[in-house]
């Protein structure tokens, strides 16, 4: 028997992965959650039919959304992760001894339990004693926070469906207020390639530029995501993403990675001409 | 009616693109050639069922394989393109006034004619008076050349099928001999992500490292190719890909591009940790 899972990248493009077995499927209060097993990508987490992560390449996304700001900010103690119920971002964060508290705001408790069971090598990070999980709406959670975090990581799926509120100007303003005076916010910023996503990417960047004094976009090669060219937003109150990189300090921590290295820090901010033009239009 | 073209990335992964119309299909002496039309990628050139180029993102591949060496070598006059019957590489090369002669060795005359007819905005470059086309086997053509080119661009499809000979150590040795004493060779070097391609990528790099004194690999975000993470090999007798970049000289030429810019030159050589490890294994 042949079984294929197809992730729709646009109405006219899809990536299909041969599936060995469907390991789990259920409807939570918020979304349908599936776990599939594949030979090429290992286990695959799917939400409402969209590919969320694969065991083969999740390290790229999670390393890039975490270590880029961590190599810039000189001393992160308190971190907020919005989304991130799979534990991937937290797995990278707990490699830093100086971090003393991580709040994870993941709306869907079923998602966390499914990840604990089916991708334990990622989700077991959530058991770290510094981690506190809140099953709340991120938009509501952030409203009541002021001057509290050094780093906020917005690990939200996409600007449609339940996470929609996490892409509004109000939300980014609340993140700004929740950060300390030298805080950094990083968000997944979609892909610049397909027309519909490029528009989302531009809109997100516009709203962040209107909120933070320092904003730069960086990129990674992420094969399982649409177009494989994925962007992240770096928004900051004080630190510059390139000028304030402290490569030596980061290397001294002895953190093991498979994608990120300070050696490629500047390169990931050097965007292709067509991407620069897309973003400049709203700057 | 729904019509989809699927490009097999591995046995277990495929990218599918909705097709508006099949514009052309024929078997040449060497391969089956198809031209498809799609909404998302525009026209698509397919050889033996494999996606060769799409109108939407061919600029990324052709700019990156051409302008990276051209921004390093101080004075390129004679160029050899192996493969490249679609005219994409030549379109980028003829932007340089200092280039006086371009030999294109494309085995399959039908491919050239199909491109002239169906993707004329790319293939019309082949009409430039500096271009000479040879319908020969690249491996045989190069054997008789010595000390003749400043730049060789190996725009070969992949290490299977008719182009197989273009990936051997003998071939790279012949390219070395065909280059002048400060010549540069650039090749498409496959993707590092999927296991089978990563192996090809490693093998190619090994053979080039054994032939040229200076070898570095660089990358681009190429959405229509497997994994979207595409590598190129930069092999050189004298010039270093980073130290000998002359960004000012390149900018002064006033060449318009949509992906490459000297601003991102260093960044494209900064490979992710797992790719560096893959290549270091054979260095």
Coordinates of C-alpha atoms in Angstrom, one line a residue:
Chain A
X1 CA 0.0 0.0 0.0
X2 CA 1.1 3.5 -0.8
X3 CA 0.3 6.3 1.6
X4 CA 1.3 9.9 1.0
X5 CA 0.8 13.1 3.1
X6 CA 0.6 16.3 1.1
X7 CA 1.3 19.7 2.5
X8 CA -0.2 22.4 0.4
X9 CA 2.3 25.2 -0.1
X10 CA -0.1 27.2 -2.3
X11 CA -3.3 26.2 -4.1
X12 CA -1.0 25.1 -7.0
X13 CA 2.0 23.6 -5.2
X14 CA 2.3 20.8 -2.7
X15 CA 5.0 18.8 -1.1
X16 CA 4.2 15.1 -0.7
X17 CA 5.9 12.7 1.7
X18 CA 5.5 8.9 1.7
X19 CA 4.0 7.8 5.0
X20 CA 4.8 4.5 6.8
X21 CA 2.0 4.9 9.4
X22 CA -0.4 7.3 10.9
X23 CA 0.5 7.1 14.6
X24 CA -2.1 9.5 16.0
X25 CA -5.1 11.6 15.0
X26 CA -7.5 13.6 17.1
X27 CA -9.5 16.8 17.2
X28 CA -8.7 19.0 20.1
X29 CA -10.7 22.0 21.2
X30 CA -8.6 24.1 18.8
X31 CA -7.4 22.0 15.9
X32 CA -7.0 18.6 14.4
X33 CA -3.7 17.0 15.4
X34 CA -2.0 14.2 13.5
X35 CA 1.3 12.4 13.9
X36 CA 2.7 10.5 10.9
X37 CA 5.7 8.4 10.5
X38 CA 7.9 8.6 7.4
X39 CA 11.1 7.1 6.2
X40 CA 12.6 10.3 4.8
X41 CA 11.5 12.8 7.5
X42 CA 11.0 10.6 10.5
X43 CA 7.9 11.6 12.6
X44 CA 5.8 14.5 11.3
X45 CA 3.5 16.7 13.4
X46 CA 0.5 18.0 11.5
X47 CA -2.0 20.6 12.6
X48 CA -5.2 21.1 10.7
X49 CA -3.5 19.4 7.7
X50 CA -0.5 21.7 7.7
X51 CA 3.0 20.3 8.4
X52 CA 4.2 21.7 11.7
X53 CA 7.5 19.9 12.1
X54 CA 9.5 16.9 11.0
X55 CA 12.1 15.0 13.1
X56 CA 14.6 15.4 10.2
X57 CA 14.7 19.1 9.9
X58 CA 13.1 20.6 13.0
X59 CA 16.7 21.4 14.4
X60 CA 17.1 24.0 11.7
X61 CA 14.0 26.0 12.7
X62 CA 14.5 25.6 16.4
X63 CA 18.2 26.5 16.4
X64 CA 17.7 29.5 14.1
X65 CA 14.8 31.0 16.1
X66 CA 16.8 30.6 19.4
X67 CA 20.5 30.9 19.0
X68 CA 20.5 34.0 16.8
X69 CA 19.1 36.3 19.5
X70 CA 20.9 34.3 22.2
X71 CA 24.3 35.1 20.6
X72 CA 23.4 38.8 20.6
X73 CA 21.8 39.5 24.0
X74 CA 24.6 39.5 26.6
X75 CA 22.5 38.1 29.5
X76 CA 19.2 36.4 29.0
X77 CA 17.5 35.3 32.2
X78 CA 13.8 35.4 31.6
X79 CA 12.2 34.1 28.3
X80 CA 8.7 33.9 27.0
X81 CA 7.8 31.4 24.3
X82 CA 4.5 32.0 22.6
X83 CA 3.4 28.7 20.9
X84 CA 6.2 26.2 21.0
X85 CA 4.1 23.4 22.6
X86 CA 6.3 20.8 20.9
X87 CA 9.3 21.8 23.1
X88 CA 11.7 22.4 20.2
X89 CA 12.5 26.0 21.2
X90 CA 12.7 25.1 24.8
X91 CA 15.2 22.3 24.1
X92 CA 17.5 24.9 22.6
X93 CA 16.9 27.4 25.4
X94 CA 17.7 25.1 28.2
X95 CA 21.2 24.6 26.8
X96 CA 21.9 28.1 28.4
X97 CA 22.8 28.0 32.0
X98 CA 22.2 31.7 32.5
X99 CA 18.5 31.3 31.7
X100 CA 16.6 31.0 34.9
X101 CA 12.9 31.0 33.8
X102 CA 11.0 30.1 30.6
X103 CA 7.3 30.7 30.3
X104 CA 5.7 28.7 27.5
X105 CA 2.2 29.9 26.4
X106 CA 0.7 27.1 24.4
X107 CA -3.1 27.3 23.9
X108 CA -3.6 23.7 23.2
X109 CA -2.9 21.2 26.1
X110 CA -3.5 18.2 23.8
X111 CA -0.7 19.4 21.5
X112 CA 1.7 19.3 24.4
X113 CA 0.6 15.8 25.5
X114 CA 0.8 14.4 21.9
X115 CA 4.3 15.8 21.6
X116 CA 5.4 14.3 24.9
X117 CA 4.2 10.9 23.8
X118 CA 5.2 10.9 20.1
X119 CA 8.3 13.1 19.8
X120 CA 9.7 12.7 23.4
X121 CA 13.3 13.5 22.4
X122 CA 12.0 17.0 21.6
X123 CA 9.2 17.5 24.1
X124 CA 11.0 16.1 27.1
X125 CA 12.7 19.6 27.3
X126 CA 9.4 20.8 28.7
X127 CA 10.1 18.9 31.9
X128 CA 13.1 21.2 32.7
X129 CA 12.5 22.7 36.1
X130 CA 12.9 26.3 34.7
X131 CA 9.9 25.8 32.4
X132 CA 6.3 26.9 33.2
X133 CA 3.5 26.1 30.8
X134 CA 0.4 28.2 30.5
X135 CA -2.5 26.9 28.4
X136 CA -3.8 30.3 27.5
X137 CA -4.3 32.5 24.5
X138 CA -1.0 34.2 23.9
X139 CA -2.6 37.5 23.0
X140 CA -4.4 37.6 26.3
X141 CA -1.4 36.4 28.3
X142 CA 0.9 39.1 27.0
X143 CA -1.5 41.9 27.8
X144 CA -0.8 41.7 31.5
X145 CA 3.0 41.5 31.3
X146 CA 5.3 44.5 31.6
X147 CA 9.1 44.9 31.7
X148 CA 9.5 41.2 32.5
X149 CA 11.3 39.3 29.7
X150 CA 14.7 39.6 28.1
X151 CA 13.7 37.5 25.1
X152 CA 10.3 36.7 23.6
X153 CA 10.2 34.0 20.9
X154 CA 7.0 33.9 18.8
X155 CA 6.9 30.3 17.6
X156 CA 3.4 30.6 16.1
X157 CA 2.1 28.4 13.3
X158 CA 0.8 30.9 10.7
X159 CA -1.4 33.9 10.4
X160 CA -4.6 31.9 9.8
X161 CA -6.8 30.0 12.2
X162 CA -6.5 30.0 15.9
X163 CA -3.2 31.9 16.0
X164 CA -4.4 34.8 14.0
X165 CA -4.3 37.3 16.9
X166 CA -0.5 36.7 17.2
X167 CA 0.1 38.6 14.0
X168 CA -1.6 41.9 14.9
X169 CA 0.0 45.2 15.7
X170 CA -1.6 45.2 19.1
X171 CA 0.1 41.9 19.9
X172 CA 3.6 43.2 18.8
X173 CA 3.0 46.3 20.9
X174 CA 2.2 44.1 23.9
X175 CA 5.4 42.1 23.3
X176 CA 7.3 45.4 23.3
X177 CA 5.8 46.3 26.7
X178 CA 6.5 42.8 28.1
X179 CA 10.2 43.1 27.3
X180 CA 12.8 44.7 29.5
X181 CA 14.5 47.9 28.2
X182 CA 17.1 45.8 26.3
X183 CA 14.8 43.0 25.3
X184 CA 14.7 41.2 22.0
X185 CA 11.7 39.6 20.2
X186 CA 12.1 37.0 17.5
X187 CA 9.3 35.6 15.3
X188 CA 8.9 33.2 12.5
X189 CA 8.3 35.4 9.5
X190 CA 7.0 33.1 6.8
X191 CA 8.6 32.7 3.4
X192 CA 9.2 35.4 0.8
X193 CA 8.8 33.2 -2.3
X194 CA 5.2 32.3 -3.0
X195 CA 2.9 35.4 -3.6
X196 CA 0.4 34.8 -0.8
X197 CA 3.1 34.1 1.8
X198 CA 5.3 36.9 0.6
X199 CA 2.4 39.2 1.3
X200 CA 2.0 37.8 4.9
X201 CA 5.7 38.2 5.3
X202 CA 5.6 41.8 4.3
X203 CA 2.6 42.6 6.5
X204 CA 4.2 41.0 9.6
X205 CA 7.4 42.9 9.0
X206 CA 5.6 46.2 8.6
X207 CA 3.8 45.8 11.9
X208 CA 7.0 45.0 13.7
X209 CA 8.9 47.9 12.1
X210 CA 6.2 50.2 13.4
X211 CA 6.7 48.9 16.9
X212 CA 10.4 48.3 17.5
X213 CA 13.3 50.7 16.8
X214 CA 15.6 47.9 15.5
X215 CA 14.2 45.3 13.0
X216 CA 16.0 43.0 10.7
X217 CA 14.9 39.8 8.9
X218 CA 17.1 36.7 8.7
X219 CA 16.8 33.4 6.8
X220 CA 17.4 29.7 6.9
X221 CA 17.2 26.7 4.6
X222 CA 14.3 24.7 5.9
X223 CA 13.5 22.0 3.4
X224 CA 10.1 20.8 4.9
X225 CA 8.5 24.3 4.9
X226 CA 7.0 26.0 1.8
X227 CA 9.8 27.0 -0.7
X228 CA 12.5 25.9 1.8
X229 CA 13.4 29.5 2.2
X230 CA 12.2 30.6 5.7
X231 CA 12.4 34.0 7.3
X232 CA 12.6 35.1 10.9
X233 CA 12.2 38.6 12.3
X234 CA 14.7 40.0 14.8
X235 CA 13.2 43.0 16.7
X236 CA 15.0 44.7 19.4
X237 CA 14.9 47.7 21.8
X238 CA 18.7 48.2 22.1
X239 CA 20.9 45.4 20.7
X240 CA 21.8 45.4 17.0
X241 CA 21.6 41.9 15.5
X242 CA 25.1 42.2 13.8
X243 CA 27.0 44.8 15.7
X244 CA 26.2 43.3 19.1
X245 CA 26.9 39.7 18.2
X246 CA 29.4 38.3 20.7
X247 CA 30.8 35.2 18.9
X248 CA 33.5 34.5 21.4
X249 CA 31.1 34.6 24.4
X250 CA 28.7 32.2 22.5
X251 CA 31.5 29.8 21.6
X252 CA 32.7 29.7 25.2
X253 CA 29.3 28.3 26.3
X254 CA 30.2 25.1 24.4
X255 CA 26.7 24.7 23.0
X256 CA 26.4 21.9 20.4
X257 CA 24.4 22.7 17.3
X258 CA 23.9 21.2 13.8
X259 CA 22.9 24.3 11.8
X260 CA 23.7 27.6 13.6
X261 CA 27.2 28.9 14.3
X262 CA 28.3 32.5 14.8
X263 CA 30.4 32.0 11.6
X264 CA 27.1 32.1 9.6
X265 CA 25.4 34.8 11.7
X266 CA 26.1 37.7 9.4
X267 CA 25.3 35.6 6.3
X268 CA 21.8 34.8 7.4
X269 CA 21.0 38.5 7.6
X270 CA 22.3 39.0 4.0
X271 CA 19.0 38.6 2.1
X272 CA 18.7 38.1 -1.7
X273 CA 17.9 41.3 -3.6
X274 CA 14.2 40.3 -4.3
X275 CA 13.7 39.7 -0.6
X276 CA 15.3 43.0 0.4
X277 CA 13.0 44.8 -2.1
X278 CA 9.9 43.0 -0.7
X279 CA 10.7 44.2 2.8
X280 CA 12.0 47.7 1.9
X281 CA 8.6 48.4 0.4
X282 CA 7.1 48.5 4.0
X283 CA 10.1 49.9 5.9
Chain B
X1 CA -9.7 19.0 -15.0
X2 CA -6.8 18.8 -12.6
X3 CA -3.3 18.2 -14.0
X4 CA -0.3 18.0 -11.8
X5 CA 3.4 17.5 -12.5
X6 CA 5.4 15.8 -9.8
X7 CA 9.1 16.1 -9.5
X8 CA 10.6 13.2 -7.5
X9 CA 13.0 14.5 -4.9
X10 CA 13.6 11.1 -3.4
X11 CA 11.7 7.9 -3.7
X12 CA 9.7 9.1 -0.7
X13 CA 9.3 12.9 -1.4
X14 CA 7.9 14.7 -4.4
X15 CA 7.0 18.3 -5.2
X16 CA 3.8 18.7 -7.2
X17 CA 2.9 21.7 -9.3
X18 CA -0.5 22.2 -10.9
X19 CA -0.2 22.4 -14.6
X20 CA -2.3 24.6 -16.9
X21 CA -1.2 23.0 -20.1
X22 CA 1.5 20.7 -21.6
X23 CA 3.1 22.8 -24.3
X24 CA 5.6 20.4 -25.8
X25 CA 6.7 16.8 -25.5
X26 CA 9.2 14.9 -27.6
X27 CA 12.0 12.3 -27.3
X28 CA 15.3 13.6 -28.6
X29 CA 18.3 11.4 -29.3
X30 CA 19.3 11.8 -25.6
X31 CA 16.3 12.5 -23.5
X32 CA 12.6 13.1 -23.3
X33 CA 11.9 16.9 -23.2
X34 CA 8.7 18.4 -21.9
X35 CA 7.6 22.0 -21.5
X36 CA 4.7 22.6 -19.1
X37 CA 2.8 25.8 -18.2
X38 CA 1.8 26.5 -14.6
X39 CA 0.3 29.4 -12.8
X40 CA 2.7 29.4 -9.8
X41 CA 6.0 28.8 -11.6
X42 CA 5.3 29.9 -15.2
X43 CA 6.8 27.6 -17.8
X44 CA 8.6 24.6 -16.7
X45 CA 11.3 22.7 -18.6
X46 CA 11.4 19.0 -17.8
X47 CA 14.1 16.4 -19.0
X48 CA 13.4 12.7 -18.5
X49 CA 10.8 13.6 -16.0
X50 CA 13.0 15.8 -13.8
X51 CA 12.4 19.5 -13.4
X52 CA 15.2 21.4 -15.0
X53 CA 14.1 25.0 -14.6
X54 CA 11.0 27.1 -14.0
X55 CA 10.5 30.7 -15.2
X56 CA 9.7 31.8 -11.6
X57 CA 13.0 30.9 -10.0
X58 CA 15.6 30.2 -12.7
X59 CA 17.1 33.6 -12.0
X60 CA 18.3 32.3 -8.7
X61 CA 20.2 29.4 -10.1
X62 CA 21.6 31.3 -13.1
X63 CA 22.6 34.4 -11.2
X64 CA 24.3 32.4 -8.5
X65 CA 26.3 30.1 -10.8
X66 CA 27.5 33.1 -12.8
X67 CA 28.0 36.3 -10.7
X68 CA 29.8 34.7 -7.8
X69 CA 32.9 33.8 -9.9
X70 CA 32.5 36.9 -12.0
X71 CA 32.7 39.1 -8.9
X72 CA 36.0 37.4 -7.9
X73 CA 37.9 37.0 -11.2
X74 CA 39.3 40.5 -12.2
X75 CA 39.1 40.0 -16.0
X76 CA 37.1 37.2 -17.6
X77 CA 37.4 37.2 -21.4
X78 CA 36.8 33.6 -22.4
X79 CA 34.2 31.4 -20.9
X80 CA 33.1 27.8 -21.4
X81 CA 29.6 26.7 -20.4
X82 CA 29.1 22.9 -20.2
X83 CA 25.4 22.1 -20.6
X84 CA 23.4 25.3 -20.3
X85 CA 21.4 24.8 -23.5
X86 CA 18.5 26.8 -22.1
X87 CA 20.6 30.0 -22.3
X88 CA 20.1 31.0 -18.6
X89 CA 23.8 31.1 -17.8
X90 CA 24.6 32.9 -21.0
X91 CA 22.0 35.5 -20.3
X92 CA 23.9 36.4 -17.2
X93 CA 27.3 36.2 -18.8
X94 CA 26.5 38.6 -21.7
X95 CA 25.8 41.3 -19.1
X96 CA 29.6 41.6 -18.9
X97 CA 31.2 43.8 -21.6
X98 CA 34.7 42.4 -20.9
X99 CA 33.6 38.9 -22.0
X100 CA 34.6 38.4 -25.6
X101 CA 33.8 34.7 -26.3
X102 CA 31.4 32.1 -24.8
X103 CA 31.6 28.5 -25.9
X104 CA 28.4 26.5 -25.0
X105 CA 28.8 22.8 -25.2
X106 CA 25.2 21.4 -25.1
X107 CA 24.9 17.8 -26.3
X108 CA 21.3 18.0 -27.3
X109 CA 20.3 20.3 -30.2
X110 CA 16.6 19.7 -29.7
X111 CA 16.9 21.1 -26.1
X112 CA 18.3 24.3 -27.5
X113 CA 15.5 24.6 -30.1
X114 CA 12.8 23.9 -27.6
X115 CA 14.1 26.6 -25.3
X116 CA 14.4 29.1 -28.1
X117 CA 10.8 28.5 -28.9
X118 CA 9.2 28.1 -25.4
X119 CA 11.4 30.2 -23.1
X120 CA 12.7 32.8 -25.6
X121 CA 13.2 35.5 -22.9
X122 CA 15.9 33.1 -21.5
X123 CA 17.2 31.4 -24.6
X124 CA 17.4 34.5 -26.9
X125 CA 20.7 35.2 -25.1
X126 CA 22.2 32.4 -27.2
X127 CA 21.9 34.7 -30.2
X128 CA 24.5 37.0 -28.8
X129 CA 27.4 37.3 -31.3
X130 CA 30.0 36.3 -28.7
X131 CA 28.3 32.9 -28.3
X132 CA 29.3 29.7 -30.1
X133 CA 27.3 26.5 -29.6
X134 CA 28.8 23.0 -29.9
X135 CA 26.5 20.0 -29.9
X136 CA 29.0 17.6 -28.5
X137 CA 29.7 15.5 -25.5
X138 CA 31.2 17.9 -22.9
X139 CA 33.6 15.2 -21.7
X140 CA 35.0 14.8 -25.2
X141 CA 35.0 18.5 -26.0
X142 CA 37.1 19.5 -22.9
X143 CA 39.8 16.8 -23.6
X144 CA 41.2 18.8 -26.5
X145 CA 41.3 22.2 -24.7
X146 CA 44.4 23.6 -22.9
X147 CA 45.0 26.9 -21.2
X148 CA 42.1 28.5 -23.0
X149 CA 39.4 29.7 -20.6
X150 CA 39.2 32.1 -17.7
X151 CA 36.0 30.6 -16.4
X152 CA 34.3 27.3 -16.9
X153 CA 30.7 26.9 -15.7
X154 CA 29.4 23.3 -15.4
X155 CA 25.7 23.7 -15.7
X156 CA 25.0 20.0 -15.9
X157 CA 21.7 18.4 -14.8
X158 CA 22.7 15.6 -12.4
X159 CA 25.1 12.7 -12.0
X160 CA 22.7 10.2 -13.6
X161 CA 21.9 9.6 -17.2
X162 CA 23.6 11.2 -20.2
X163 CA 25.5 13.7 -18.1
X164 CA 27.2 11.1 -16.0
X165 CA 30.7 11.6 -17.4
X166 CA 30.6 15.3 -16.3
X167 CA 31.0 14.2 -12.7
X168 CA 34.2 12.1 -12.9
X169 CA 37.6 13.0 -11.7
X170 CA 38.9 12.7 -15.3
X171 CA 36.5 15.4 -16.3
X172 CA 37.5 17.8 -13.5
X173 CA 41.1 17.2 -14.4
X174 CA 40.4 18.2 -18.0
X175 CA 38.6 21.3 -16.9
X176 CA 41.7 22.2 -14.8
X177 CA 43.9 21.9 -17.9
X178 CA 41.4 23.9 -20.1
X179 CA 41.6 26.8 -17.7
X180 CA 44.3 29.6 -17.8
X181 CA 46.6 29.8 -14.9
X182 CA 44.2 32.0 -12.9
X183 CA 41.1 30.3 -14.1
X184 CA 37.9 29.5 -12.0
X185 CA 35.6 26.5 -12.4
X186 CA 32.1 26.6 -11.0
X187 CA 29.7 23.7 -10.9
X188 CA 26.2 23.0 -9.6
X189 CA 26.9 20.7 -6.6
X190 CA 23.5 19.2 -5.7
X191 CA 21.7 19.5 -2.3
X192 CA 23.1 18.4 1.0
X193 CA 19.8 17.5 2.6
X194 CA 18.4 14.2 1.3
X195 CA 20.7 11.3 1.9
X196 CA 21.2 10.2 -1.7
X197 CA 21.9 13.7 -3.0
X198 CA 24.1 14.5 0.0
X199 CA 26.2 11.5 -1.0
X200 CA 26.5 12.8 -4.6
X201 CA 27.3 16.2 -3.3
X202 CA 30.1 14.8 -1.1
X203 CA 31.5 12.7 -3.9
X204 CA 31.6 15.7 -6.4
X205 CA 33.3 17.9 -3.8
X206 CA 35.9 15.2 -3.1
X207 CA 36.9 14.9 -6.7
X208 CA 37.1 18.7 -7.1
X209 CA 39.2 19.0 -3.9
X210 CA 41.6 16.4 -5.3
X211 CA 42.0 18.5 -8.5
X212 CA 42.0 22.2 -7.6
X213 CA 44.1 24.0 -4.9
X214 CA 41.3 26.3 -3.8
X215 CA 37.8 24.8 -3.4
X216 CA 34.8 26.2 -1.5
X217 CA 31.1 25.4 -1.6
X218 CA 28.4 28.0 -1.6
X219 CA 24.6 27.9 -1.4
X220 CA 21.4 29.4 -2.6
X221 CA 17.7 29.2 -1.7
X222 CA 16.2 27.6 -4.9
X223 CA 12.6 26.7 -4.2
X224 CA 11.9 24.4 -7.2
X225 CA 14.9 22.2 -6.6
X226 CA 15.0 19.3 -4.1
X227 CA 15.0 20.6 -0.5
X228 CA 15.3 24.2 -1.8
X229 CA 18.9 24.2 -0.4
X230 CA 21.2 24.2 -3.4
X231 CA 25.0 24.1 -3.5
X232 CA 27.5 25.3 -6.0
X233 CA 31.2 24.4 -6.1
X234 CA 33.8 27.2 -6.5
X235 CA 37.2 25.7 -7.6
X236 CA 40.1 27.9 -8.5
X237 CA 43.8 27.9 -9.4
X238 CA 44.6 31.3 -7.9
X239 CA 41.7 33.5 -6.7
X240 CA 40.2 33.0 -3.3
X241 CA 36.4 33.2 -3.4
X242 CA 36.2 35.6 -0.4
X243 CA 39.5 37.3 -0.2
X244 CA 39.6 38.2 -3.9
X245 CA 36.0 39.5 -4.1
X246 CA 36.0 43.0 -5.6
X247 CA 32.6 44.3 -4.6
X248 CA 33.3 47.9 -5.8
X249 CA 34.5 46.8 -9.2
X250 CA 31.4 44.6 -9.6
X251 CA 29.0 47.3 -8.5
X252 CA 30.6 49.7 -11.0
X253 CA 29.5 47.5 -13.8
X254 CA 25.9 48.4 -13.1
X255 CA 24.6 44.8 -13.6
X256 CA 21.0 44.4 -12.6
X257 CA 20.2 41.2 -10.5
X258 CA 17.3 40.0 -8.4
X259 CA 19.2 37.6 -6.1
X260 CA 22.9 38.1 -6.1
X261 CA 24.6 41.1 -4.7
X262 CA 28.2 41.4 -3.3
X263 CA 26.5 42.2 0.0
X264 CA 25.6 38.5 0.3
X265 CA 28.7 37.1 -1.2
X266 CA 30.4 36.1 2.1
X267 CA 27.1 34.8 3.5
X268 CA 26.5 32.3 0.7
X269 CA 29.8 30.6 1.6
X270 CA 28.9 30.4 5.3
X271 CA 27.4 26.9 5.3
X272 CA 25.3 25.4 8.1
X273 CA 27.2 23.1 10.5
X274 CA 25.8 19.9 9.2
X275 CA 26.8 20.8 5.6
X276 CA 30.3 21.8 6.7
X277 CA 30.6 18.4 8.4
X278 CA 29.4 16.6 5.3
X279 CA 32.0 18.3 3.1
X280 CA 34.9 18.2 5.7
X281 CA 34.6 14.4 5.7
X282 CA 36.1 14.3 2.2
X283 CA 38.5 17.3 2.4

